[in-house]
Amino acid sequence: MSGTSTNQEQPIVACITVGMLEENCYLYACPQTREAVIIDPGDEAPRILEAIKELQITPKYIINTHGHFDHTGAIDEVSAVYPVPLAIHPADVYMYTDERISKRYNLKHPLVERKPDILLKEGDRFTIGTLTLEVVETPGHSRGGVCLISQPYCVFSGDTLFYRGIGRTDLEGGDYEQLIQSIRNKLYILTEDLFVFPGHGEPSTIEEEKHENPFVTIEE
């Protein structure tokens, strides 16, 4: 990472793009302690595990920004090596064992055999070495969508906010107006130089999206 003003050494951010939907799994780690969080391990567990090994980091949590299969598909395989606490918003827990999704996409059932250890809610905080991740509830793409804010560095926006785009709202639990309000009221109020690391596609910043995103404009 670069571009944020801090005297501390920058966090470690590794993006592994996985699966048929090219989902971004993130490894976010403290450079001092090497403690890490695995965000949205969606597929290709061997690649995620290899990246953890190469970075010489120690996972402390697995966190889902939401429950769609492309963000959860590698949880069990990663957990077999790192059986750390698993966290997701309660409104999306059902997706772990949704047989309709398994059949529709010809996936294993249940999609995730593990039960979550932590049910996320607004304001929850996770400490990873010298770093902190704060949970903000951002429904709209799914009922249980969340973003993870790590001041003064970045926000992991899941499928809520993308580079010049927003999450789709035509799936079960999607709500367009709710998504727009989540972005305006929870993300666009953040420090503008925070990096945005989305669930698909390339990174951005809060400032860029506030001024350049064609789907959610700043309310004057």
Coordinates of C-alpha atoms in Angstrom, one line a residue:
M1 CA 0.0 0.0 0.0
S2 CA 1.0 3.6 -0.6
G3 CA -0.5 7.0 -0.5
T4 CA -1.8 7.0 3.1
S5 CA -0.1 9.3 5.6
T6 CA 1.2 7.5 8.6
N7 CA 4.5 7.0 10.4
Q8 CA 3.9 3.3 10.8
E9 CA 5.0 0.7 8.4
Q10 CA 2.2 0.0 5.8
P11 CA 0.0 -3.0 6.3
I12 CA 0.4 -6.1 4.1
V13 CA -2.4 -6.5 1.6
A14 CA -2.4 -9.4 -0.8
C15 CA -5.2 -10.0 -3.3
I16 CA -5.8 -13.5 -4.7
T17 CA -8.3 -13.4 -7.5
V18 CA -10.1 -16.8 -7.5
G19 CA -12.8 -18.8 -9.1
M20 CA -15.0 -18.5 -12.2
L21 CA -16.4 -15.2 -11.0
E22 CA -12.9 -13.7 -10.4
E23 CA -13.6 -12.9 -6.8
N24 CA -11.0 -11.1 -4.7
C25 CA -9.8 -12.9 -1.6
Y26 CA -7.7 -10.7 0.6
L27 CA -5.0 -11.4 3.1
Y28 CA -4.6 -8.4 5.4
A29 CA -1.7 -8.5 7.8
C30 CA 0.2 -6.5 10.4
P31 CA 3.8 -6.1 9.2
Q32 CA 5.1 -6.1 12.8
T33 CA 3.4 -9.2 14.2
R34 CA 2.5 -11.0 10.9
E35 CA -0.9 -11.6 12.3
A36 CA -3.5 -11.6 9.5
V37 CA -7.2 -11.9 8.6
I38 CA -8.5 -13.9 5.6
I39 CA -11.3 -12.0 3.9
D40 CA -13.7 -13.9 1.6
P41 CA -11.8 -17.1 0.7
G42 CA -14.1 -17.9 -2.3
D43 CA -12.3 -20.6 -4.2
E44 CA -8.9 -22.1 -5.1
A45 CA -7.9 -22.8 -1.5
P46 CA -4.4 -24.1 -2.5
R47 CA -3.6 -20.7 -4.0
I48 CA -4.8 -18.9 -0.8
L49 CA -2.8 -21.3 1.4
E50 CA 0.3 -20.9 -0.7
A51 CA 0.1 -17.1 -0.5
I52 CA -0.2 -17.3 3.3
K53 CA 2.9 -19.5 3.4
E54 CA 4.8 -17.2 1.1
L55 CA 4.0 -14.1 3.1
Q56 CA 4.9 -15.9 6.4
I57 CA 1.7 -14.6 8.1
T58 CA -0.4 -16.1 10.8
P59 CA -4.2 -16.0 10.2
K60 CA -6.3 -15.1 13.2
Y61 CA -9.8 -14.8 11.6
I62 CA -11.7 -15.7 8.5
I63 CA -14.3 -12.9 7.7
N64 CA -17.0 -12.9 5.1
T65 CA -18.2 -9.6 3.7
H66 CA -21.4 -11.5 2.7
G67 CA -22.5 -15.0 2.1
H68 CA -22.6 -15.5 -1.7
F69 CA -20.9 -18.7 -2.8
D70 CA -18.1 -17.0 -4.8
H71 CA -16.9 -15.5 -1.5
T72 CA -17.3 -18.6 0.7
G73 CA -16.4 -21.6 -1.4
A74 CA -12.9 -22.2 0.1
I75 CA -13.7 -21.7 3.7
D76 CA -13.7 -25.4 4.7
E77 CA -10.5 -26.2 2.9
V78 CA -8.7 -23.2 4.3
S79 CA -10.1 -23.9 7.8
A80 CA -8.7 -27.4 7.7
V81 CA -5.3 -25.8 7.8
Y82 CA -6.2 -22.7 9.8
P83 CA -9.1 -23.5 12.1
V84 CA -9.5 -19.9 13.2
P85 CA -12.8 -18.1 14.2
L86 CA -15.2 -17.7 11.2
A87 CA -17.3 -14.5 11.1
I88 CA -20.3 -13.5 8.9
H89 CA -23.4 -11.3 9.4
P90 CA -26.3 -13.4 10.8
A91 CA -28.6 -12.4 7.9
D92 CA -26.3 -14.3 5.4
V93 CA -25.6 -17.4 7.5
Y94 CA -28.3 -19.3 5.6
M95 CA -26.3 -19.1 2.4
Y96 CA -23.7 -21.5 3.8
T97 CA -26.3 -24.3 3.6
D98 CA -28.6 -23.1 0.8
E99 CA -29.4 -26.2 -1.2
R100 CA -30.9 -24.2 -4.0
I101 CA -27.7 -22.4 -4.7
S102 CA -25.7 -25.6 -4.6
K103 CA -28.0 -27.2 -7.2
R104 CA -28.2 -24.1 -9.4
Y105 CA -24.4 -23.8 -9.8
N106 CA -23.6 -27.5 -9.4
L107 CA -21.7 -26.9 -6.2
K108 CA -21.1 -29.2 -3.2
H109 CA -23.7 -29.2 -0.4
P110 CA -23.5 -27.7 2.0
L111 CA -21.5 -25.0 0.5
V112 CA -19.8 -24.4 3.9
E113 CA -19.8 -27.2 6.5
R114 CA -18.4 -25.0 9.2
K115 CA -20.7 -23.1 11.5
P116 CA -19.8 -19.4 12.0
D117 CA -18.1 -18.6 15.4
I118 CA -18.9 -14.9 15.3
L119 CA -22.0 -13.2 14.0
L120 CA -21.1 -9.7 12.8
K121 CA -22.8 -6.5 13.8
E122 CA -22.3 -2.8 13.3
G123 CA -19.3 -1.6 15.3
D124 CA -17.6 -4.9 15.9
R125 CA -13.9 -4.5 16.0
F126 CA -11.1 -7.1 15.2
T127 CA -7.5 -6.6 16.2
I128 CA -4.8 -8.0 14.1
G129 CA -1.5 -7.1 15.6
T130 CA -1.3 -3.3 15.4
L131 CA -4.2 -3.1 12.9
T132 CA -7.9 -2.8 13.6
L133 CA -10.9 -3.8 11.4
E134 CA -14.3 -2.2 12.2
V135 CA -17.5 -3.7 10.8
V136 CA -20.1 -1.5 9.2
E137 CA -23.4 -3.0 8.0
T138 CA -24.0 -2.2 4.3
P139 CA -27.0 -4.2 3.1
G140 CA -28.3 -3.9 -0.4
H141 CA -26.3 -6.4 -2.4
S142 CA -27.3 -9.0 0.2
R143 CA -29.2 -8.6 3.5
G144 CA -26.1 -9.3 5.5
G145 CA -23.5 -7.4 3.6
V146 CA -20.8 -5.6 5.6
C147 CA -17.7 -3.6 4.9
L148 CA -14.5 -3.7 6.9
I149 CA -12.8 -0.4 7.7
S150 CA -9.2 -0.3 8.8
Q151 CA -8.2 3.3 9.7
P152 CA -6.2 5.1 8.4
Y153 CA -5.5 2.7 5.6
C154 CA -8.4 1.1 3.7
V155 CA -11.9 -0.4 3.5
F156 CA -12.7 -3.9 2.2
S157 CA -16.0 -3.2 0.5
G158 CA -17.1 -6.7 -0.5
D159 CA -19.7 -6.4 -3.3
T160 CA -21.1 -3.1 -2.0
L161 CA -18.8 -0.7 -3.8
F162 CA -16.5 -1.4 -6.8
Y163 CA -14.2 0.7 -9.0
R164 CA -16.7 2.9 -10.8
G165 CA -19.5 0.4 -10.0
I166 CA -21.8 -1.0 -7.3
G167 CA -23.0 -4.5 -6.4
R168 CA -25.9 -6.0 -8.2
T169 CA -29.2 -6.0 -6.5
D170 CA -31.2 -8.5 -8.6
L171 CA -30.3 -11.5 -6.4
E172 CA -32.3 -12.7 -3.4
G173 CA -32.0 -10.2 -0.6
G174 CA -30.9 -7.4 -3.0
D175 CA -32.3 -3.9 -2.6
Y176 CA -31.1 -1.1 -4.9
E177 CA -32.2 1.8 -2.7
Q178 CA -30.8 0.2 0.4
L179 CA -27.4 -0.3 -1.4
I180 CA -27.3 3.3 -2.5
Q181 CA -28.0 4.5 1.0
S182 CA -25.3 2.1 2.4
I183 CA -22.7 3.6 0.1
R184 CA -23.7 7.2 0.7
N185 CA -24.2 6.9 4.5
K186 CA -21.5 4.4 5.5
L187 CA -18.7 4.7 2.9
Y188 CA -18.8 8.1 1.4
I189 CA -18.5 9.6 4.8
L190 CA -15.2 8.0 5.4
T191 CA -11.8 9.7 5.0
E192 CA -11.3 10.3 1.3
D193 CA -7.8 8.9 1.0
L194 CA -8.8 5.4 2.2
F195 CA -8.1 2.7 -0.3
V196 CA -11.1 0.7 -1.4
F197 CA -10.4 -3.0 -1.9
P198 CA -13.6 -4.5 -3.6
G199 CA -14.8 -8.1 -3.9
H200 CA -14.2 -8.0 -7.7
G201 CA -12.1 -5.8 -9.9
E202 CA -9.4 -3.3 -9.2
P203 CA -8.9 -1.1 -6.1
S204 CA -9.9 2.6 -5.9
T205 CA -10.2 5.2 -3.1
I206 CA -13.2 6.8 -1.4
E207 CA -12.4 10.1 -3.0
E208 CA -12.3 8.7 -6.5
E209 CA -15.6 6.9 -6.1
K210 CA -17.3 9.9 -4.5
H211 CA -16.5 12.0 -7.6
E212 CA -16.2 9.4 -10.4
N213 CA -18.7 6.6 -9.7
P214 CA -21.5 6.9 -12.2
F215 CA -24.0 5.0 -10.0
V216 CA -23.7 6.8 -6.7
T217 CA -23.1 10.5 -6.8
I218 CA -22.5 12.8 -3.9
E219 CA -25.6 14.5 -2.7
E220 CA -25.1 18.2 -2.8

